[in-house]
XYZ file of C-alpha atoms in Angstrom:
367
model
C 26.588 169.158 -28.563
C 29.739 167.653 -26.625
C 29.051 164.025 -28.127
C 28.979 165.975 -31.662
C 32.109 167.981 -31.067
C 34.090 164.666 -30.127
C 32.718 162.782 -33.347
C 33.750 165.318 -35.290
C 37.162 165.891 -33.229
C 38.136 162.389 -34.969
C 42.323 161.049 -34.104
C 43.224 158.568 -32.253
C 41.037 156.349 -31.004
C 38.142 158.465 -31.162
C 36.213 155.610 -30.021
C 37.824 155.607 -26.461
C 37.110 159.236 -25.729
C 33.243 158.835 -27.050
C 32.816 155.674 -24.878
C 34.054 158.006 -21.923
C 31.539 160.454 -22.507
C 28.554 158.040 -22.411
C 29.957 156.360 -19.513
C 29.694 159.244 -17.998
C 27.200 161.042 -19.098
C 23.449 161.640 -17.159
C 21.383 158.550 -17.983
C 18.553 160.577 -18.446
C 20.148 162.583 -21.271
C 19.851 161.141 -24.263
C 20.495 164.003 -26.753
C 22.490 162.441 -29.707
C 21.930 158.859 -29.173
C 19.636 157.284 -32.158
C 16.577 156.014 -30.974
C 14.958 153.963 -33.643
C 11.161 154.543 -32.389
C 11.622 158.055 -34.038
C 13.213 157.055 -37.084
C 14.702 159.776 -39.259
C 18.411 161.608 -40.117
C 20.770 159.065 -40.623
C 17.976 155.650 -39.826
C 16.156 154.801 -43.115
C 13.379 152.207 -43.269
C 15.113 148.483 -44.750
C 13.556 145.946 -46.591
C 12.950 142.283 -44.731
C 12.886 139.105 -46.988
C 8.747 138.449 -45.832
C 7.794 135.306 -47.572
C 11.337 133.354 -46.009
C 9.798 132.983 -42.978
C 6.247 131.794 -42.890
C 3.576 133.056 -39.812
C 3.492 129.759 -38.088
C 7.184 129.697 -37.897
C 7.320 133.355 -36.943
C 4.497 132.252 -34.272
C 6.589 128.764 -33.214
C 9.703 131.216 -32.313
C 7.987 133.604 -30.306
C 7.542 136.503 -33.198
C 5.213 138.586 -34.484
C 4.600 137.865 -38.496
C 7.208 139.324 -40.251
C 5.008 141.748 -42.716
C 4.488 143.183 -39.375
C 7.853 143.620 -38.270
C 10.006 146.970 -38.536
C 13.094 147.310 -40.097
C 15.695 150.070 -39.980
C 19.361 150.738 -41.545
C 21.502 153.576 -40.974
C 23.380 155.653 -43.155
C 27.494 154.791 -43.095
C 26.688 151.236 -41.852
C 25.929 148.960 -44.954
C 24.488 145.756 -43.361
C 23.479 146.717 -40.371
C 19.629 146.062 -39.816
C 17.666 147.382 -36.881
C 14.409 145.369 -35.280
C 12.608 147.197 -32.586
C 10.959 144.376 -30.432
C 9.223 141.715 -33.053
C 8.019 139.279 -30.520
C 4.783 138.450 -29.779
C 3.141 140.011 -26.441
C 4.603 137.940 -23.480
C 6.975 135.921 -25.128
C 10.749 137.793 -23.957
C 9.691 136.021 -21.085
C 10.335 132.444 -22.377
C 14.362 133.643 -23.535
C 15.073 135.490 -20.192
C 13.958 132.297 -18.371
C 16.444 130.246 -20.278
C 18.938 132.385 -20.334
C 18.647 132.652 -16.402
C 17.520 128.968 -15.597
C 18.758 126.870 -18.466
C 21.167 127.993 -20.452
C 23.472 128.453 -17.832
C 23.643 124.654 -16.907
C 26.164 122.342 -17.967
C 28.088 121.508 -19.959
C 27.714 124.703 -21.128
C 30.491 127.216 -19.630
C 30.087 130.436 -18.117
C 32.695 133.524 -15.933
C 31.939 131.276 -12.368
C 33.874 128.321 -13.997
C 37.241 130.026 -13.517
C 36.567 130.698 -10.114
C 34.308 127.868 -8.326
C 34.573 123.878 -8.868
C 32.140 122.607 -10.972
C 30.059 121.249 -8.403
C 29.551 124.409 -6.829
C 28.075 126.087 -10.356
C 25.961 122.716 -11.546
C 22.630 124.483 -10.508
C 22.893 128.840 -10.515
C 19.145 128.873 -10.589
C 18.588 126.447 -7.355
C 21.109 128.129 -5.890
C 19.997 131.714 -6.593
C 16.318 132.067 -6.576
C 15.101 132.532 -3.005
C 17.550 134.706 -2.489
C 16.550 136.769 -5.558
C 12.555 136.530 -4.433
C 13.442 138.105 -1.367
C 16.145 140.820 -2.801
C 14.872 144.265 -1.358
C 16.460 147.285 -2.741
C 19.752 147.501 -0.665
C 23.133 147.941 -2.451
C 24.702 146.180 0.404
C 23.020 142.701 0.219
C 24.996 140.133 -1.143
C 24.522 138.982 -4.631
C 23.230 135.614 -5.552
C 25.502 133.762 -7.860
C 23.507 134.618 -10.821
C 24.007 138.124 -10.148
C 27.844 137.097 -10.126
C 27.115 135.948 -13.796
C 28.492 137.470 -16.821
C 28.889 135.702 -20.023
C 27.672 132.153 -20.752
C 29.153 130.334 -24.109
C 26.983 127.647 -26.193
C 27.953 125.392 -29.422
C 31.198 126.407 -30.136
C 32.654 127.614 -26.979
C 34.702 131.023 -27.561
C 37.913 131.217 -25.677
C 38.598 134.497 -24.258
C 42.070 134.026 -24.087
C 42.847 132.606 -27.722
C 40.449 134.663 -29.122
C 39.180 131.230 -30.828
C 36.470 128.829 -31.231
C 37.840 125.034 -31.654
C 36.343 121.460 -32.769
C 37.320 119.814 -29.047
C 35.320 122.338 -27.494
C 32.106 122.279 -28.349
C 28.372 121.256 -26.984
C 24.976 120.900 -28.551
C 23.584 124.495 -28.753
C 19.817 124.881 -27.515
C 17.207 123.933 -30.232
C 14.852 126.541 -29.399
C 17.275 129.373 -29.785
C 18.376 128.097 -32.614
C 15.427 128.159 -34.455
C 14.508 131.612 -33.079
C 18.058 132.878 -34.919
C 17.463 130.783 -38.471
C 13.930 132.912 -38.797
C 15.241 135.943 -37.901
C 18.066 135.375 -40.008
C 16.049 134.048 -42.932
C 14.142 137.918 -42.679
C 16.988 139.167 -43.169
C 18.423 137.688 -46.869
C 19.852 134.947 -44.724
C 18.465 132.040 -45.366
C 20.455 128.626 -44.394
C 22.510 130.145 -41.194
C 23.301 127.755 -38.639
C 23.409 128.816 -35.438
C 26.719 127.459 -34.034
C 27.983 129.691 -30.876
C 26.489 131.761 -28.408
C 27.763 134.017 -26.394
C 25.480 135.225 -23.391
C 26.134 138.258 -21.483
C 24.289 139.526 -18.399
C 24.914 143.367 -17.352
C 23.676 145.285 -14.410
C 23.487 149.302 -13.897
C 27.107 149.604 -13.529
C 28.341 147.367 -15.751
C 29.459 147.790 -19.448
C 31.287 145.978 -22.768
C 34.210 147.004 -23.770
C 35.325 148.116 -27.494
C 36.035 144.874 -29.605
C 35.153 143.440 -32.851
C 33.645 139.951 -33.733
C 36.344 138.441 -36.004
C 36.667 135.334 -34.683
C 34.273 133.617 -36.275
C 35.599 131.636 -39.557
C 32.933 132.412 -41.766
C 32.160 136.389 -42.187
C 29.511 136.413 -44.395
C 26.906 135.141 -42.308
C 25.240 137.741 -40.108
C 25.984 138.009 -36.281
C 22.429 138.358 -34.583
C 21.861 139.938 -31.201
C 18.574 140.002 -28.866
C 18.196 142.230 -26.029
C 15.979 141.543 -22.639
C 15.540 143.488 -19.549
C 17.275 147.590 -19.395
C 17.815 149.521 -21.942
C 21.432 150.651 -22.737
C 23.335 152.466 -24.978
C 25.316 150.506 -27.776
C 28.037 152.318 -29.878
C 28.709 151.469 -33.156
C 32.085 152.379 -35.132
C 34.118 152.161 -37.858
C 37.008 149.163 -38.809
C 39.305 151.406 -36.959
C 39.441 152.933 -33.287
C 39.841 156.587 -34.886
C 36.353 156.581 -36.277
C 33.974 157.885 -33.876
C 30.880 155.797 -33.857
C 27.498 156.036 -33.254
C 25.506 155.808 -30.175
C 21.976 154.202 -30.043
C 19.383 153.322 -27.946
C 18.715 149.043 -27.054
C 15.470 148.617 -25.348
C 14.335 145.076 -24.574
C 13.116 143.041 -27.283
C 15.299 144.926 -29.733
C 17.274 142.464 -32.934
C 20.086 144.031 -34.362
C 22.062 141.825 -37.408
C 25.428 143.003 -38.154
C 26.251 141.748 -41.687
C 28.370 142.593 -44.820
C 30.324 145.454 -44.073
C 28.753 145.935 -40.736
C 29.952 142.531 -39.295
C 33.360 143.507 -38.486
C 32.925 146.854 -37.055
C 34.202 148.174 -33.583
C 30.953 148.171 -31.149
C 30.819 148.344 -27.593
C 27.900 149.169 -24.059
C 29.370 151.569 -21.862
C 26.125 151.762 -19.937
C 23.197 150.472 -18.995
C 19.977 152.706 -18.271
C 17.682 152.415 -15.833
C 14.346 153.364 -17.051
C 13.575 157.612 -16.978
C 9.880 157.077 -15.533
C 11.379 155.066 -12.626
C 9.634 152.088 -13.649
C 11.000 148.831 -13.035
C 10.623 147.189 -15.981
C 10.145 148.143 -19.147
C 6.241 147.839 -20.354
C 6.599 144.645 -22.783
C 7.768 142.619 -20.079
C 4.539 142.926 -17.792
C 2.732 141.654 -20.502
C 1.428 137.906 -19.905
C 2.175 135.289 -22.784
C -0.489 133.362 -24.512
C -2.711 130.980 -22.864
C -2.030 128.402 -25.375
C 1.233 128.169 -27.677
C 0.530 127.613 -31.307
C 1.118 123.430 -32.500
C 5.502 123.297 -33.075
C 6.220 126.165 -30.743
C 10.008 125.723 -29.162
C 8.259 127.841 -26.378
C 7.673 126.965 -22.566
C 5.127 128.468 -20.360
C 7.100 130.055 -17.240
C 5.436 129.315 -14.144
C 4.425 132.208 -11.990
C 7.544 131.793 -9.251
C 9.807 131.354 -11.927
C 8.768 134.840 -13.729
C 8.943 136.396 -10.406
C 12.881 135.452 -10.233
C 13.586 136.923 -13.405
C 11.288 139.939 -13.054
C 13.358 140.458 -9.806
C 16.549 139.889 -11.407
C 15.591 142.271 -14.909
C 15.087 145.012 -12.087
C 18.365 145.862 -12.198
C 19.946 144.204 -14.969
C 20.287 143.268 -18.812
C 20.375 140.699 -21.022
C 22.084 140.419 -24.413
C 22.431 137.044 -26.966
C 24.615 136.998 -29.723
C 24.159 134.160 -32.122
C 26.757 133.250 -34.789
C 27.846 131.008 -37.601
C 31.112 130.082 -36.947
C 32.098 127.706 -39.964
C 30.999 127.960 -43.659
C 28.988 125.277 -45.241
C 31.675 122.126 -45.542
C 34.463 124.182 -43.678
C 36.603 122.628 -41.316
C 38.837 124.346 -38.331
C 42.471 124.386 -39.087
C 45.151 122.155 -36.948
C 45.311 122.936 -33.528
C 48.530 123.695 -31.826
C 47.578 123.189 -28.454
C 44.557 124.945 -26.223
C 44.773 126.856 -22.936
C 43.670 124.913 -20.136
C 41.261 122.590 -21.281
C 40.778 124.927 -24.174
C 37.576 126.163 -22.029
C 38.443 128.759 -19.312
C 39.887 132.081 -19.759
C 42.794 133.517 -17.605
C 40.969 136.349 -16.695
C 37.910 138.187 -18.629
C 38.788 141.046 -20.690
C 35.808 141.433 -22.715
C 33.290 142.387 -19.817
C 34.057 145.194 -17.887
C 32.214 146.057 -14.326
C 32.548 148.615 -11.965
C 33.223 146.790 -8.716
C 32.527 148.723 -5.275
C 34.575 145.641 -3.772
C 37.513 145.718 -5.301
C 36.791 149.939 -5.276
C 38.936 150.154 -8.917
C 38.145 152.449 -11.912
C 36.227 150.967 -14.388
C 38.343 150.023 -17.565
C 37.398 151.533 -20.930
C 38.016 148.701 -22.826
């Protein structure tokens, strides 16, 4: 009823005073928020492009076939597509593991870079996973340094500070996710997107995302993709302005979501992160073991056993999120450069991820 009465309260920035609310609110009430599991009101069933992908590409990538897939819109969002978990039994585990061994590596650039010499953030993984193997349950151990992390960039790397993506900053972005994105993108209407920038970011219970939009990007008409891993939070999607109130629904892992068309460059933000009702410390799908043997083609690795213990550990109390985007039309070039900020790679400081910190004992920003 309260997250009903501020929707309809509208004014300015509606979307502050909603985000506020969820922050806030019980994680174990969820009255209001649109889970997609129980479709109906405003979520109607959309239509996926089946024969763009075939099965053994769906099956190289990790997914289910797409005739099996669900797809949902909802009403007041044109472009906006909903997947509840497509991938195959097992196979999350193959993108947490690269988001949390590989993708963090260099020369790719993530938050530690404006704070530790390069040296010092060469190998997070090495460097992190005893101490996450032994982690007990204790607020007041230290965290590793992949606990520390919060946003990795790939391809294109976005700067925080410019708001921009530029051609002197950019590295090879990973094969396997891109082919993951170019099938899910293809089920979508989208066939021929290029996957050209990444932008990881790694939550934990009292962590959230501020309000922003994706505009960077040169090219709008290709869809922004997004894959979830690990806790389920709440995401809120709004309007092209701050003083509509937007929407709040559930993310569980596994979840797609593709933002196109209208939908692309609406205001979204997480202001929370859930741990699960039932106490459980991971969410089902992710005790579930992957294949013996991956199909011929797959861009799949088996995770050894020690290595799935470090991110089972790690998913205990935290989140995962990849966005994948087209930065660049087909033949489009970026426009003359005036100069870049510090190597055109590091941010001054990180406004776009927002954590509560018991250190630095300060109130969490809204945005």
């Amino acid at each position: 009823m309260a997250a009903a009465a501020l929707r309809r309260e509208g004014g300015e920035d509606a979307f502050r005073r909603l985000f506020r609310f969820y922050r806030q609110r019980d994680a174990s009430d969820l009255r209001g928020v649109v889970d997609f599991s129980v479709p109906g009101g405003q979520v109607f069933k959309s239509q996926l492009s089946i024969s763009s992908v075939s099965d053994q590409d769906a099956s190289r990538a990790g997914l289910q076939p797409v005739s099996q897939w669900k797809a949902y819109g909802l009403k007041g969002y044109p472009g906006f597509i909903f997947i509840p978990n497509p991938f195959l039994p097992g196979c999350q585990r193959h993108w947490v593991k690269q988001c949390l061994k590989l993708y963090p590596q260099k020369p790719n650039v993530c938050n530690l870079d404006l704070h530790m010499a390069p040296e010092e953030t060469i190998d997070l993984w090495g460097q992190s996973k005893e101490q996450l193997r032994r982690k007990g349950s204790s607020k007041r151990e230290p965290r590793s340094l992949l606990e520390k992390l919060r946003w990795v960039t790939l391809g294109y790397h976005y700067n925080w500070d410019t708001k921009k993506y530029s051609a002197n900053h950019h590295t090879p972005f990973p094969s396997d996710l891109a082919f993951l994105s170019e099938q899910v993108a293809a089920a979508c209407g989208f066939r021929g997107f290029q996957a050209q920038a990444g932008i990881l970011n790694y939550y934990h219970f009292d962590s959230s995302l501020g309000i922003h939009v994706d505009e960077s990007e040169l090219d709008h008409s290709r869809p922004l993709l997004s894959f979830s891993f690990g806790q389920s939070s709440i995401f809120l999607l709004g309007g092209l302005k701050r003083e509509e109130a937007p929407t709040a629904m559930l993310l569980q892992s596994g979840d797609v979501m593709v933002m196109s068309g209208v939908s692309r460059l609406l205001y979204h933000a997480v202001p929370r992160v859930l741990p699960d009702p039932a106490g459980a410390a991971l969410p089902s799908c992710l005790h579930q073991a992957p294949p013996a043997e991956l199909p011929a083609g797959s861009v799949l690795e088996h995770s050894s056993d020690e290595d799935w213990q470090v991110c089972a550990k790690y998913l205990q109390t935290s989140r995962i999120n990849m966005t994948v985007r087209q930065v660049l039309a087909e033949g489009q070039t970026f426009p003359e450069e005036q100069g870049t900020n510090r190597k055109g790679q590091v941010p001054l400081e990180d406004h776009h991820y927002r954590e509560n910190s018991r250190t630095k004992r300060r109130k969490p920003s809204t945005d």
